[in-house]
Amino acid sequence: MTTKAYREITIPAVILGVLQGIIMTAAFVYAGLRLGFGIGGSTIAAIMGFALLKGVLKKGTICENNINQTIASGINTTGSGIIFTLPVLYLMGFLGNDLTSDIKILGLIALAATAGSFIGVAVIIPLRKQMIDFERLRFPSGTAVSVILKSPGAGKTKAMLMVGGTLLSAFVSFLMHKGLIPESFDLGGLLGFPIYTQTAIYLSLMNLGAGLLAGKGGLPFALGGCLAYWVLAPIAVQMGWVPTPEAMSPEALGVFQKDFLYGNMLRPMGIGMLIGGAVCGALMTLPVLKSVFKSLAQAASASGEHSFLKNDEMPLKYIVVSVIGSFLFLLGICNFIAPEMGFLQSFVVAFAGLVWMILAGMIVAQCTGTTDTSPLSGLSLIAVTLILFLSGQKVLVTVLIGVTVCVATAQCADMMQDLKTGFLIGGIPVKQQMVQLCVAWIGPLVAVTTVAILWKYGSGSPGFGPGTTLPAPQADALQSMIGGVMSGNAPYMKYLSGGLLGAALSVLPVGGLGVLIGLSMYLPFFITLGYGIGCVANMIIVKAKGLSWVEDYVTPMAAGLIVGEAMIGLVFAVMDIIK
Amino acid sequence: MQNTLWILYILVFIIAAGAGLKVSFDPNGENVQHVIVSAWFYPSLIACFLIAFGFKKLQAKEDDKPEDHTTMQSSPDTYLNLIVITYPADGSVSQDIIEKIQSICLQMADERFAYIQKYGIQKFSEFFEHFSHGERYLNRSWSALVDNHHQESLESFQTSQKYFEHALEKYNLLK
């Protein structure tokens, strides 16, 4: 027992967090260019923190380890935003030709990403109260990390369940990586469903674990998938809205229809629904936001008999400074890169970028809170479309603002997961927000440098892009999107119809319905279905055994399922780099 | 009535979303698209909004009725009173007591949608905010206790108690 101050923000926690963050950023940027998606680092950082702070230094506390994982994931999450946007400048020839020009543009990109990091953290301040304190969204990864952090005092059974879940998930994920078992089980083929309904179950135990943690809160997401692929998709095919090219085998036709429905109809409409749902949802929850701002102000001046009311949130002035600072920075970028745009056009572009950052932050926070999946790429594509349109097709300006938006959005999702972990272990929000702000510049620097090095010394010539061992699939998709907008083929109508439908869903008295149904259309059905099975299983167990039983037995097991797959993902990424 | 509205909403939404898909991809040109948009998509979309507002009206009507707790297992003051009396009078803290209070918090939090429906989102947020703070400090107390920091655990335990008492005060003023 000790009477010393409780350890929370300490030098070892900060150093360990920064070191892990830097290593993971470099590793995940490489893996992202190779595989096309980012990897979350919170679980790994928490386990390493547990081993080093508690095991080696013998001093670590639960809240101190939380600070370590907050820093590490805050740094590495920037990479997800960078790999999607920056490589496109290399692929389109804006970078990689002249060293002096490259350094200037890369410096601006690092600054843009840092600005995005700051605003991502600032946007979360009022949203934390709404989504964690009031809506109490589950944030499956954040919950999983809290289970790891709490494991020293959670009791033998919970620890064993978590370890069991981790091993099982790691084993299944390993077999999947090695190609020994398929990624999904074709349930539709077994039941005779048409291929275009995508009725397969993703065998990822991480996905199942997220559903198990979400429970009934995640059910609308699963039902939205059923509506999209079992009701709307057959309607579209039966009405003859999906082209049926001649001279195709039935199987090839099924695959064609599946890709067409997903790529040209459901996915764009899903993106539109995400946006419409978020905008309308924000309007519907204005009373709560008003209450949030009121309480932030009240807590700061609490006195007398209510002096125990602590101001654990970052002061409101940080939101104002971040918002104004980011706006001025975006305005400066527009003027610096494309002075021919003039003040008014630059103002409009910068303002649209700022509004989009806030909106996208709200959307990803809602999505990760319920389903653990983030529609980062879809939202970034919309951002790029919008800015490209408003800037009169200035690619460099568009990508720079795209970087800011992408990093801000990724930061929102990560910060919210970390704050959920913080809530569950009793961390102080302002301390987490402060450390994340202090290290916000490190991730962009590491990620930008890594991309530049990989271009110069990557496996092919050029270093990455289609046809090399680092295909950069996300950047390739963004390049296609830019090409589409510039040739006038952007799917504006798809976004509009989806947006209106999302708004109509958000008016219903079920929180976040527009965003959740939109996300279920945006994602392939096999992910939604596997997640939905987890939700239904949770509801059945709650009914049979009660809520406390679920917290005691199902939560640790589900957390283990998430951790195991994340660990295997990291192991394979590191092995790739070593090779 | 609510169930009927739900079924009606789902049917109209399917019609609107179906039209949305067609609007989304129309290989036959703008004129056909315009006709479809006018005749199918917008009316069904407006119907969706009307039904959704019907829900709101119905809820407002139900809120005007005398208070009844049929949609919730227990009212917030029942849980908050239970939490407050579970705190030991001697101010001591133990893992068992913390976990017992955490389990009551869990049950109360699980009923939050019924509270939102009953009291409206603004009133709900005014007392629930303090409840959430109390829960977070209770979690901190648990963590500090596991870390063998008795002083921090005790302080957080006491802070959590004050928050729960304050939440009860707020609720009693609002109801």
mmCIF file of C-alpha atoms in Angstrom, chain A residues 1-8 54 60-63 128-129 132-137 150-154 216 227 231-233 235-236 239 241 243 260-261 264-266 269 273 280 284-285 287-288 290-291 294-296 298 305-306 308-310 312-313 422-429 431 493-494 496-498 500-510 513 517 521 547-548 551, chain B residues 2 6 9-10 12-25 27 33 36-37 40-42 45 48-49 51-53 55-56 59 95 99 102-103 105-113 116-117 121-122 124-133 135-153 155-156 158-159 161-166 169-170:
data_model
loop_
_atom_site.group_PDB
_atom_site.id
_atom_site.type_symbol
_atom_site.label_atom_id
_atom_site.label_comp_id
_atom_site.label_asym_id
_atom_site.label_seq_id
_atom_site.Cartn_x
_atom_site.Cartn_y
_atom_site.Cartn_z
ATOM 1 C CA MET A 1 0.000 0.000 0.000
ATOM 2 C CA THR A 2 1.303 3.494 -0.768
ATOM 3 C CA THR A 3 0.413 7.105 0.030
ATOM 4 C CA LYS A 4 2.343 8.536 -2.948
ATOM 5 C CA ALA A 5 0.405 10.303 -5.700
ATOM 6 C CA TYR A 6 -1.441 7.912 -7.979
ATOM 7 C CA ARG A 7 0.616 7.430 -11.129
ATOM 8 C CA GLU A 8 -1.138 8.531 -14.296
ATOM 9 C CA LYS A 54 4.099 -3.260 -14.379
ATOM 10 C CA GLY A 60 2.858 0.851 -13.437
ATOM 11 C CA THR A 61 -0.747 1.547 -12.553
ATOM 12 C CA ILE A 62 -3.828 0.869 -14.631
ATOM 13 C CA CYS A 63 -4.334 4.580 -15.389
ATOM 14 C CA ARG A 128 -17.218 12.443 -25.444
ATOM 15 C CA LYS A 129 -19.976 13.453 -23.082
ATOM 16 C CA ILE A 132 -19.771 7.938 -23.784
ATOM 17 C CA ASP A 133 -21.626 9.518 -20.852
ATOM 18 C CA PHE A 134 -25.139 9.709 -22.335
ATOM 19 C CA GLU A 135 -25.484 7.336 -25.279
ATOM 20 C CA ARG A 136 -22.944 4.980 -23.690
ATOM 21 C CA LEU A 137 -21.852 3.545 -27.017
ATOM 22 C CA LYS A 150 -8.078 -4.231 -15.654
ATOM 23 C CA SER A 151 -6.848 -7.806 -15.854
ATOM 24 C CA PRO A 152 -4.564 -7.597 -12.740
ATOM 25 C CA GLY A 153 -7.572 -7.209 -10.466
ATOM 26 C CA ALA A 154 -10.308 -8.818 -12.504
ATOM 27 C CA LYS A 216 -28.692 -4.964 -28.913
ATOM 28 C CA LEU A 227 -32.544 -4.877 -45.569
ATOM 29 C CA VAL A 231 -34.672 -6.885 -49.722
ATOM 30 C CA LEU A 232 -33.296 -3.992 -51.773
ATOM 31 C CA ALA A 233 -30.756 -5.988 -53.801
ATOM 32 C CA ILE A 235 -35.752 -5.698 -55.859
ATOM 33 C CA ALA A 236 -33.058 -3.991 -57.959
ATOM 34 C CA MET A 239 -36.785 -4.799 -61.648
ATOM 35 C CA TRP A 241 -32.008 -2.114 -62.834
ATOM 36 C CA PRO A 243 -27.391 -4.770 -66.256
ATOM 37 C CA PHE A 260 -22.331 -3.813 -59.629
ATOM 38 C CA LEU A 261 -24.919 -3.655 -56.852
ATOM 39 C CA ASN A 264 -22.603 1.367 -58.059
ATOM 40 C CA MET A 265 -25.722 1.298 -55.936
ATOM 41 C CA LEU A 266 -25.496 0.262 -52.289
ATOM 42 C CA MET A 269 -26.045 5.297 -51.301
ATOM 43 C CA MET A 273 -26.873 7.901 -45.810
ATOM 44 C CA CYS A 280 -29.840 15.177 -39.197
ATOM 45 C CA MET A 284 -31.781 16.102 -33.365
ATOM 46 C CA THR A 285 -29.270 15.997 -30.515
ATOM 47 C CA PRO A 287 -30.468 19.899 -26.887
ATOM 48 C CA VAL A 288 -27.881 17.435 -25.556
ATOM 49 C CA LYS A 290 -26.428 22.516 -25.466
ATOM 50 C CA SER A 291 -26.521 20.723 -22.133
ATOM 51 C CA LYS A 294 -23.565 24.260 -20.317
ATOM 52 C CA SER A 295 -22.133 21.617 -18.024
ATOM 53 C CA LEU A 296 -18.591 22.192 -19.299
ATOM 54 C CA GLN A 298 -20.621 25.100 -15.012
ATOM 55 C CA GLU A 305 -21.483 22.778 -1.731
ATOM 56 C CA HIS A 306 -20.869 21.635 -5.301
ATOM 57 C CA PHE A 308 -16.592 18.446 -5.737
ATOM 58 C CA LEU A 309 -17.803 18.876 -9.315
ATOM 59 C CA LYS A 310 -14.512 18.566 -11.110
ATOM 60 C CA ASP A 312 -12.219 16.757 -15.971
ATOM 61 C CA GLU A 313 -12.747 17.964 -19.509
ATOM 62 C CA GLY A 422 -10.462 5.755 -19.869
ATOM 63 C CA PHE A 423 -14.070 5.832 -18.658
ATOM 64 C CA LEU A 424 -14.044 2.127 -17.861
ATOM 65 C CA ILE A 425 -10.835 2.245 -15.856
ATOM 66 C CA GLY A 426 -11.498 5.664 -14.287
ATOM 67 C CA GLY A 427 -9.009 7.778 -16.225
ATOM 68 C CA ILE A 428 -9.312 11.561 -16.290
ATOM 69 C CA PRO A 429 -10.413 12.663 -19.798
ATOM 70 C CA LYS A 431 -5.210 14.092 -19.110
ATOM 71 C CA MET A 493 -27.136 11.635 -57.315
ATOM 72 C CA LYS A 494 -26.242 8.500 -55.408
ATOM 73 C CA LEU A 496 -28.001 12.825 -52.578
ATOM 74 C CA SER A 497 -30.618 10.068 -52.499
ATOM 75 C CA GLY A 498 -28.698 8.323 -49.713
ATOM 76 C CA LEU A 500 -32.123 12.213 -47.843
ATOM 77 C CA LEU A 501 -32.869 8.639 -46.776
ATOM 78 C CA GLY A 502 -30.318 8.887 -43.954
ATOM 79 C CA ALA A 503 -31.990 12.063 -42.753
ATOM 80 C CA ALA A 504 -35.392 10.337 -42.803
ATOM 81 C CA LEU A 505 -33.978 7.542 -40.625
ATOM 82 C CA SER A 506 -32.394 9.926 -38.151
ATOM 83 C CA VAL A 507 -35.730 11.570 -37.390
ATOM 84 C CA LEU A 508 -36.919 8.270 -35.876
ATOM 85 C CA PRO A 509 -36.694 7.935 -32.093
ATOM 86 C CA VAL A 510 -33.791 5.462 -32.279
ATOM 87 C CA LEU A 513 -30.186 4.942 -37.066
ATOM 88 C CA ILE A 517 -28.043 1.729 -41.701
ATOM 89 C CA MET A 521 -24.858 -0.492 -46.879
ATOM 90 C CA LEU A 547 -26.570 -8.537 -17.744
ATOM 91 C CA SER A 548 -24.066 -9.160 -14.955
ATOM 92 C CA GLU A 551 -20.207 -8.546 -18.133
ATOM 93 C CA GLN B 2 -46.384 2.306 -32.433
ATOM 94 C CA TRP B 6 -43.037 0.920 -37.456
ATOM 95 C CA TYR B 9 -42.357 3.135 -41.901
ATOM 96 C CA ILE B 10 -40.335 0.079 -42.929
ATOM 97 C CA VAL B 12 -42.395 3.105 -47.090
ATOM 98 C CA PHE B 13 -38.671 3.206 -46.444
ATOM 99 C CA ILE B 14 -38.141 0.140 -48.649
ATOM 100 C CA ILE B 15 -40.087 1.856 -51.413
ATOM 101 C CA ALA B 16 -38.059 5.058 -50.994
ATOM 102 C CA ALA B 17 -34.732 3.211 -50.799
ATOM 103 C CA GLY B 18 -35.645 1.141 -53.856
ATOM 104 C CA ALA B 19 -36.330 4.354 -55.718
ATOM 105 C CA GLY B 20 -33.083 5.718 -54.324
ATOM 106 C CA LEU B 21 -31.197 2.825 -55.897
ATOM 107 C CA LYS B 22 -32.815 3.525 -59.234
ATOM 108 C CA VAL B 23 -32.139 7.221 -58.893
ATOM 109 C CA SER B 24 -28.612 6.314 -58.025
ATOM 110 C CA PHE B 25 -27.991 4.575 -61.262
ATOM 111 C CA PRO B 27 -28.490 4.516 -67.579
ATOM 112 C CA GLN B 33 -34.508 9.987 -64.007
ATOM 113 C CA ILE B 36 -38.824 8.582 -61.466
ATOM 114 C CA VAL B 37 -37.568 11.067 -58.912
ATOM 115 C CA TRP B 40 -41.632 7.647 -56.712
ATOM 116 C CA PHE B 41 -38.660 8.755 -54.676
ATOM 117 C CA TYR B 42 -39.771 12.084 -53.222
ATOM 118 C CA LEU B 45 -39.357 9.988 -48.800
ATOM 119 C CA CYS B 48 -41.006 8.500 -44.302
ATOM 120 C CA PHE B 49 -40.549 11.901 -42.679
ATOM 121 C CA ILE B 51 -44.401 8.822 -40.244
ATOM 122 C CA ALA B 52 -41.260 9.621 -38.259
ATOM 123 C CA PHE B 53 -42.830 12.866 -37.049
ATOM 124 C CA PHE B 55 -43.805 8.831 -33.895
ATOM 125 C CA LYS B 56 -42.668 12.008 -32.207
ATOM 126 C CA GLN B 59 -44.448 10.049 -27.912
ATOM 127 C CA GLN B 95 -13.471 -4.221 -4.018
ATOM 128 C CA GLU B 99 -18.302 -4.111 -7.722
ATOM 129 C CA GLN B 102 -20.940 -1.028 -10.383
ATOM 130 C CA SER B 103 -23.469 -3.762 -10.998
ATOM 131 C CA CYS B 105 -24.935 1.260 -12.215
ATOM 132 C CA LEU B 106 -24.893 -1.201 -15.066
ATOM 133 C CA GLN B 107 -28.590 -1.952 -14.594
ATOM 134 C CA MET B 108 -29.484 1.731 -14.453
ATOM 135 C CA ALA B 109 -27.409 2.527 -17.529
ATOM 136 C CA ASP B 110 -29.094 -0.310 -19.388
ATOM 137 C CA GLU B 111 -32.428 1.475 -18.993
ATOM 138 C CA ARG B 112 -31.230 4.781 -20.375
ATOM 139 C CA PHE B 113 -33.394 4.580 -23.512
ATOM 140 C CA ILE B 116 -34.847 9.259 -22.575
ATOM 141 C CA GLN B 117 -38.263 8.262 -23.838
ATOM 142 C CA ILE B 121 -33.256 13.986 -23.875
ATOM 143 C CA GLN B 122 -32.520 17.300 -22.153
ATOM 144 C CA PHE B 124 -32.241 12.980 -19.006
ATOM 145 C CA SER B 125 -28.835 14.460 -19.740
ATOM 146 C CA GLU B 126 -29.053 16.828 -16.766
ATOM 147 C CA PHE B 127 -29.193 14.077 -14.136
ATOM 148 C CA PHE B 128 -27.502 11.295 -16.091
ATOM 149 C CA GLU B 129 -24.352 13.349 -16.551
ATOM 150 C CA HIS B 130 -23.696 13.284 -12.809
ATOM 151 C CA PHE B 131 -24.479 9.594 -12.689
ATOM 152 C CA SER B 132 -21.850 8.970 -15.400
ATOM 153 C CA HIS B 133 -19.266 11.023 -13.531
ATOM 154 C CA GLU B 135 -19.576 5.795 -12.295
ATOM 155 C CA ARG B 136 -16.244 6.920 -13.746
ATOM 156 C CA TYR B 137 -14.909 7.839 -10.315
ATOM 157 C CA LEU B 138 -16.144 4.494 -9.018
ATOM 158 C CA ASN B 139 -14.156 2.808 -11.793
ATOM 159 C CA ARG B 140 -11.128 4.889 -10.799
ATOM 160 C CA SER B 141 -11.560 3.802 -7.212
ATOM 161 C CA TRP B 142 -11.544 0.169 -8.361
ATOM 162 C CA SER B 143 -8.386 0.672 -10.454
ATOM 163 C CA ALA B 144 -6.538 2.466 -7.645
ATOM 164 C CA LEU B 145 -7.512 -0.251 -5.182
ATOM 165 C CA VAL B 146 -6.197 -2.962 -7.491
ATOM 166 C CA ASP B 147 -3.001 -0.897 -7.861
ATOM 167 C CA ASN B 148 -2.703 -0.778 -4.056
ATOM 168 C CA HIS B 149 -3.182 3.009 -3.868
ATOM 169 C CA HIS B 150 -5.622 3.094 -1.002
ATOM 170 C CA GLN B 151 -5.665 6.892 -0.618
ATOM 171 C CA GLU B 152 -6.579 7.512 -4.270
ATOM 172 C CA SER B 153 -9.138 4.737 -4.133
ATOM 173 C CA GLU B 155 -10.850 9.748 -2.493
ATOM 174 C CA SER B 156 -12.334 8.572 -5.783
ATOM 175 C CA GLN B 158 -16.005 9.461 -1.911
ATOM 176 C CA THR B 159 -16.142 11.651 -5.018
ATOM 177 C CA GLN B 161 -20.676 9.002 -3.856
ATOM 178 C CA LYS B 162 -21.060 12.789 -4.026
ATOM 179 C CA TYR B 163 -21.772 12.596 -7.747
ATOM 180 C CA PHE B 164 -24.458 9.955 -7.261
ATOM 181 C CA GLU B 165 -26.070 12.001 -4.492
ATOM 182 C CA HIS B 166 -25.966 15.038 -6.758
ATOM 183 C CA GLU B 169 -30.829 15.680 -6.209
ATOM 184 C CA LYS B 170 -30.968 16.745 -9.853
#
